[in-house]
Amino acid sequence: MSQIPIILYPSKILRQKSISIKEFHTKELDILVKNMSDTLLESKGAGLAAPQIGKNIQLIAINTKEGIVTLFNPIIIKKSWKKNIDEEGCLSVPGIFGLVKRSNAIIVKAQDIDGKKTTLNANGLISRVLQHEIDHLNGILFIDRVLKITQGEENIKKFLKT
Ligand code: CO
């Protein structure tokens, strides 16, 4: 298992837009995918986006019951009108949790590890995690969308001083 240190807020890397992946199965990309999966498993997070390990490329990994799912160039093509509010945290914003409103269900277009196009229908927790991770690819953090901080208000003040 090779774990990679997580990039922490307020790093500028987390604020950049990620570029799309055009070449699949390059040596570098395959290693990155493996390291991202390992890092996500080790950290016990719900999901991880490539910028969080210092790469501004459109790659995310999510932790599902069936194991780690990696998505390349994911985009949300449809969002349900119905939304729900739930608590979120982020490995890049440790010690802070807050309520975020997200669409109940989404449809995501992406490519798999071989570059094959796929469409996913997601709802429930997976829908929330996907929206959070895809936000990362656009330089958006959950604290930008937070309605109310539920834990770690003192930590956010510490961050803002830096
Ligand atoms: Co996050």
PDB file of C-alpha atoms and ligand atoms in Angstrom:
ATOM      1  CA  MET A   1       0.000   0.000   0.000  1.00  0.00           C
ATOM      2  CA  SER A   2       1.393   3.378  -0.897  1.00  0.00           C
ATOM      3  CA  GLN A   3      -0.310   6.264   0.736  1.00  0.00           C
ATOM      4  CA  ILE A   4       0.162   9.798  -0.545  1.00  0.00           C
ATOM      5  CA  PRO A   5       0.001  12.841   1.744  1.00  0.00           C
ATOM      6  CA  ILE A   6      -3.261  14.735   1.347  1.00  0.00           C
ATOM      7  CA  ILE A   7      -3.107  18.357   0.173  1.00  0.00           C
ATOM      8  CA  LEU A   8      -4.731  20.533   2.800  1.00  0.00           C
ATOM      9  CA  TYR A   9      -6.841  23.669   2.652  1.00  0.00           C
ATOM     10  CA  PRO A  10      -5.960  26.503   1.965  1.00  0.00           C
ATOM     11  CA  SER A  11      -3.512  25.172  -0.683  1.00  0.00           C
ATOM     12  CA  LYS A  12      -3.951  26.803  -4.106  1.00  0.00           C
ATOM     13  CA  ILE A  13      -3.843  23.350  -5.726  1.00  0.00           C
ATOM     14  CA  LEU A  14      -7.335  22.745  -4.357  1.00  0.00           C
ATOM     15  CA  ARG A  15      -8.605  25.875  -6.124  1.00  0.00           C
ATOM     16  CA  GLN A  16      -7.451  25.055  -9.650  1.00  0.00           C
ATOM     17  CA  LYS A  17      -9.613  23.607 -12.391  1.00  0.00           C
ATOM     18  CA  SER A  18      -8.471  20.138 -13.323  1.00  0.00           C
ATOM     19  CA  ILE A  19      -7.629  19.204 -16.894  1.00  0.00           C
ATOM     20  CA  SER A  20      -9.245  16.292 -18.712  1.00  0.00           C
ATOM     21  CA  ILE A  21      -7.449  12.999 -19.183  1.00  0.00           C
ATOM     22  CA  LYS A  22      -6.781  12.139 -22.826  1.00  0.00           C
ATOM     23  CA  GLU A  23      -4.337   9.240 -22.568  1.00  0.00           C
ATOM     24  CA  PHE A  24      -5.268   6.132 -20.651  1.00  0.00           C
ATOM     25  CA  HIS A  25      -3.039   3.490 -19.101  1.00  0.00           C
ATOM     26  CA  THR A  26       0.073   5.569 -19.164  1.00  0.00           C
ATOM     27  CA  LYS A  27       2.514   4.284 -16.577  1.00  0.00           C
ATOM     28  CA  GLU A  28       2.137   7.481 -14.554  1.00  0.00           C
ATOM     29  CA  LEU A  29      -1.666   7.348 -14.591  1.00  0.00           C
ATOM     30  CA  ASP A  30      -1.850   3.681 -13.594  1.00  0.00           C
ATOM     31  CA  ILE A  31       0.448   4.341 -10.628  1.00  0.00           C
ATOM     32  CA  LEU A  32      -1.626   7.372  -9.641  1.00  0.00           C
ATOM     33  CA  VAL A  33      -4.874   5.361  -9.737  1.00  0.00           C
ATOM     34  CA  LYS A  34      -3.327   2.692  -7.526  1.00  0.00           C
ATOM     35  CA  ASN A  35      -1.971   5.280  -5.077  1.00  0.00           C
ATOM     36  CA  MET A  36      -5.307   7.084  -4.950  1.00  0.00           C
ATOM     37  CA  SER A  37      -7.160   3.856  -4.163  1.00  0.00           C
ATOM     38  CA  ASP A  38      -4.636   2.993  -1.440  1.00  0.00           C
ATOM     39  CA  THR A  39      -4.808   6.496   0.030  1.00  0.00           C
ATOM     40  CA  LEU A  40      -8.600   6.424   0.063  1.00  0.00           C
ATOM     41  CA  LEU A  41      -8.705   2.998   1.728  1.00  0.00           C
ATOM     42  CA  GLU A  42      -6.107   3.992   4.329  1.00  0.00           C
ATOM     43  CA  SER A  43      -7.800   7.269   5.159  1.00  0.00           C
ATOM     44  CA  LYS A  44     -11.236   5.597   5.330  1.00  0.00           C
ATOM     45  CA  GLY A  45     -12.721   8.534   3.429  1.00  0.00           C
ATOM     46  CA  ALA A  46     -15.844   8.370   1.283  1.00  0.00           C
ATOM     47  CA  GLY A  47     -14.096   9.730  -1.758  1.00  0.00           C
ATOM     48  CA  LEU A  48     -10.962  11.382  -3.069  1.00  0.00           C
ATOM     49  CA  ALA A  49     -10.220  13.665  -6.014  1.00  0.00           C
ATOM     50  CA  ALA A  50      -6.834  13.872  -7.767  1.00  0.00           C
ATOM     51  CA  PRO A  51      -6.194  17.528  -6.743  1.00  0.00           C
ATOM     52  CA  GLN A  52      -6.204  16.298  -3.134  1.00  0.00           C
ATOM     53  CA  ILE A  53      -3.033  14.362  -3.862  1.00  0.00           C
ATOM     54  CA  GLY A  54      -1.521  17.201  -5.846  1.00  0.00           C
ATOM     55  CA  LYS A  55      -2.622  16.358  -9.416  1.00  0.00           C
ATOM     56  CA  ASN A  56      -4.961  18.740 -11.196  1.00  0.00           C
ATOM     57  CA  ILE A  57      -6.450  16.110 -13.481  1.00  0.00           C
ATOM     58  CA  GLN A  58     -10.061  14.970 -13.796  1.00  0.00           C
ATOM     59  CA  LEU A  59      -9.871  11.808 -11.759  1.00  0.00           C
ATOM     60  CA  ILE A  60     -11.890  10.810  -8.710  1.00  0.00           C
ATOM     61  CA  ALA A  61     -12.178   7.697  -6.572  1.00  0.00           C
ATOM     62  CA  ILE A  62     -15.143   6.780  -4.427  1.00  0.00           C
ATOM     63  CA  ASN A  63     -15.478   4.184  -1.732  1.00  0.00           C
ATOM     64  CA  THR A  64     -18.493   1.934  -2.375  1.00  0.00           C
ATOM     65  CA  LYS A  65     -19.740  -1.328  -0.891  1.00  0.00           C
ATOM     66  CA  GLU A  66     -18.387  -3.016  -4.000  1.00  0.00           C
ATOM     67  CA  GLY A  67     -14.960  -1.474  -3.516  1.00  0.00           C
ATOM     68  CA  ILE A  68     -13.151   1.565  -4.878  1.00  0.00           C
ATOM     69  CA  VAL A  69     -14.604   2.969  -8.085  1.00  0.00           C
ATOM     70  CA  THR A  70     -12.434   5.326 -10.124  1.00  0.00           C
ATOM     71  CA  LEU A  71     -13.948   7.704 -12.647  1.00  0.00           C
ATOM     72  CA  PHE A  72     -12.094   9.633 -15.323  1.00  0.00           C
ATOM     73  CA  ASN A  73     -13.383  12.941 -16.731  1.00  0.00           C
ATOM     74  CA  PRO A  74     -16.652  12.758 -14.779  1.00  0.00           C
ATOM     75  CA  ILE A  75     -19.315  15.375 -15.479  1.00  0.00           C
ATOM     76  CA  ILE A  76     -22.774  15.766 -14.042  1.00  0.00           C
ATOM     77  CA  ILE A  77     -25.244  15.891 -16.928  1.00  0.00           C
ATOM     78  CA  LYS A  78     -28.427  15.922 -14.850  1.00  0.00           C
ATOM     79  CA  LYS A  79     -29.343  16.856 -11.293  1.00  0.00           C
ATOM     80  CA  SER A  80     -32.631  16.150  -9.556  1.00  0.00           C
ATOM     81  CA  TRP A  81     -34.704  19.141  -8.608  1.00  0.00           C
ATOM     82  CA  LYS A  82     -35.197  17.560  -5.189  1.00  0.00           C
ATOM     83  CA  LYS A  83     -32.373  18.233  -2.758  1.00  0.00           C
ATOM     84  CA  ASN A  84     -31.449  17.152   0.745  1.00  0.00           C
ATOM     85  CA  ILE A  85     -29.256  18.510   3.489  1.00  0.00           C
ATOM     86  CA  ASP A  86     -26.662  16.333   5.211  1.00  0.00           C
ATOM     87  CA  GLU A  87     -23.335  16.569   6.998  1.00  0.00           C
ATOM     88  CA  GLU A  88     -20.083  16.493   5.026  1.00  0.00           C
ATOM     89  CA  GLY A  89     -16.413  16.563   5.770  1.00  0.00           C
ATOM     90  CA  CYS A  90     -13.310  16.484   3.580  1.00  0.00           C
ATOM     91  CA  LEU A  91      -9.865  14.926   3.972  1.00  0.00           C
ATOM     92  CA  SER A  92      -8.397  18.247   2.783  1.00  0.00           C
ATOM     93  CA  VAL A  93     -10.290  20.219   5.420  1.00  0.00           C
ATOM     94  CA  PRO A  94      -9.637  18.088   8.511  1.00  0.00           C
ATOM     95  CA  GLY A  95     -11.611  18.599  11.692  1.00  0.00           C
ATOM     96  CA  ILE A  96     -14.411  20.570  10.052  1.00  0.00           C
ATOM     97  CA  PHE A  97     -17.892  19.265   9.314  1.00  0.00           C
ATOM     98  CA  GLY A  98     -20.957  21.027   8.066  1.00  0.00           C
ATOM     99  CA  LEU A  99     -24.349  20.789   6.457  1.00  0.00           C
ATOM    100  CA  VAL A 100     -24.468  20.940   2.665  1.00  0.00           C
ATOM    101  CA  LYS A 101     -27.477  20.881   0.358  1.00  0.00           C
ATOM    102  CA  ARG A 102     -27.089  18.515  -2.614  1.00  0.00           C
ATOM    103  CA  SER A 103     -29.342  17.042  -5.281  1.00  0.00           C
ATOM    104  CA  ASN A 104     -30.886  13.715  -4.271  1.00  0.00           C
ATOM    105  CA  ALA A 105     -30.058  12.066  -7.571  1.00  0.00           C
ATOM    106  CA  ILE A 106     -27.654  12.792 -10.420  1.00  0.00           C
ATOM    107  CA  ILE A 107     -26.586  11.351 -13.743  1.00  0.00           C
ATOM    108  CA  VAL A 108     -22.848  11.349 -14.364  1.00  0.00           C
ATOM    109  CA  LYS A 109     -21.019  10.757 -17.608  1.00  0.00           C
ATOM    110  CA  ALA A 110     -17.464   9.524 -17.245  1.00  0.00           C
ATOM    111  CA  GLN A 111     -14.830   7.208 -18.641  1.00  0.00           C
ATOM    112  CA  ASP A 112     -13.440   4.112 -17.004  1.00  0.00           C
ATOM    113  CA  ILE A 113      -9.801   3.135 -16.529  1.00  0.00           C
ATOM    114  CA  ASP A 114      -9.621   1.992 -20.176  1.00  0.00           C
ATOM    115  CA  GLY A 115     -11.198   5.195 -21.466  1.00  0.00           C
ATOM    116  CA  LYS A 116     -14.523   3.504 -22.162  1.00  0.00           C
ATOM    117  CA  LYS A 117     -17.503   5.836 -21.780  1.00  0.00           C
ATOM    118  CA  THR A 118     -19.978   5.091 -19.004  1.00  0.00           C
ATOM    119  CA  THR A 119     -23.108   6.691 -17.600  1.00  0.00           C
ATOM    120  CA  LEU A 120     -23.986   6.393 -13.931  1.00  0.00           C
ATOM    121  CA  ASN A 121     -27.266   6.965 -12.171  1.00  0.00           C
ATOM    122  CA  ALA A 122     -26.561   7.769  -8.550  1.00  0.00           C
ATOM    123  CA  ASN A 123     -28.710   8.542  -5.565  1.00  0.00           C
ATOM    124  CA  GLY A 124     -28.364   8.588  -1.803  1.00  0.00           C
ATOM    125  CA  LEU A 125     -24.893   8.796  -0.304  1.00  0.00           C
ATOM    126  CA  ILE A 126     -23.109   7.970  -3.569  1.00  0.00           C
ATOM    127  CA  SER A 127     -24.836  10.919  -5.251  1.00  0.00           C
ATOM    128  CA  ARG A 128     -23.615  13.225  -2.483  1.00  0.00           C
ATOM    129  CA  VAL A 129     -20.051  11.869  -2.601  1.00  0.00           C
ATOM    130  CA  LEU A 130     -19.923  12.218  -6.396  1.00  0.00           C
ATOM    131  CA  GLN A 131     -21.111  15.838  -6.235  1.00  0.00           C
ATOM    132  CA  HIS A 132     -18.503  16.595  -3.561  1.00  0.00           C
ATOM    133  CA  GLU A 133     -15.663  14.966  -5.537  1.00  0.00           C
ATOM    134  CA  ILE A 134     -16.649  16.500  -8.885  1.00  0.00           C
ATOM    135  CA  ASP A 135     -16.705  19.891  -7.134  1.00  0.00           C
ATOM    136  CA  HIS A 136     -13.026  19.300  -6.282  1.00  0.00           C
ATOM    137  CA  LEU A 137     -12.233  19.061 -10.017  1.00  0.00           C
ATOM    138  CA  ASN A 138     -13.660  22.563 -10.397  1.00  0.00           C
ATOM    139  CA  GLY A 139     -11.767  23.985  -7.442  1.00  0.00           C
ATOM    140  CA  ILE A 140     -14.834  24.011  -5.202  1.00  0.00           C
ATOM    141  CA  LEU A 141     -14.736  22.825  -1.585  1.00  0.00           C
ATOM    142  CA  PHE A 142     -17.675  21.840   0.620  1.00  0.00           C
ATOM    143  CA  ILE A 143     -16.922  24.806   2.884  1.00  0.00           C
ATOM    144  CA  ASP A 144     -17.894  27.052  -0.061  1.00  0.00           C
ATOM    145  CA  ARG A 145     -21.376  25.524  -0.009  1.00  0.00           C
ATOM    146  CA  VAL A 146     -21.789  24.931   3.714  1.00  0.00           C
ATOM    147  CA  LEU A 147     -25.044  26.100   5.275  1.00  0.00           C
ATOM    148  CA  LYS A 148     -23.924  25.584   8.840  1.00  0.00           C
ATOM    149  CA  ILE A 149     -20.716  24.353  10.430  1.00  0.00           C
ATOM    150  CA  THR A 150     -21.616  21.478  12.763  1.00  0.00           C
ATOM    151  CA  GLN A 151     -18.145  20.640  14.073  1.00  0.00           C
ATOM    152  CA  GLY A 152     -14.805  22.445  14.177  1.00  0.00           C
ATOM    153  CA  GLU A 153     -15.831  26.101  13.904  1.00  0.00           C
ATOM    154  CA  GLU A 154     -12.652  26.931  15.848  1.00  0.00           C
ATOM    155  CA  ASN A 155     -10.577  25.109  13.208  1.00  0.00           C
ATOM    156  CA  ILE A 156     -11.999  27.180  10.369  1.00  0.00           C
ATOM    157  CA  LYS A 157     -11.019  30.353  12.205  1.00  0.00           C
ATOM    158  CA  LYS A 158      -7.499  28.978  12.543  1.00  0.00           C
ATOM    159  CA  PHE A 159      -7.416  28.268   8.795  1.00  0.00           C
ATOM    160  CA  LEU A 160      -8.641  31.732   7.915  1.00  0.00           C
ATOM    161  CA  LYS A 161      -5.805  33.331   9.878  1.00  0.00           C
ATOM    162  CA  THR A 162      -3.195  31.573   7.722  1.00  0.00           C
TER     163      THR A 162
HETATM  164 CO    CO B   1     -13.274  16.584  -0.304  1.00  0.00          CO
END
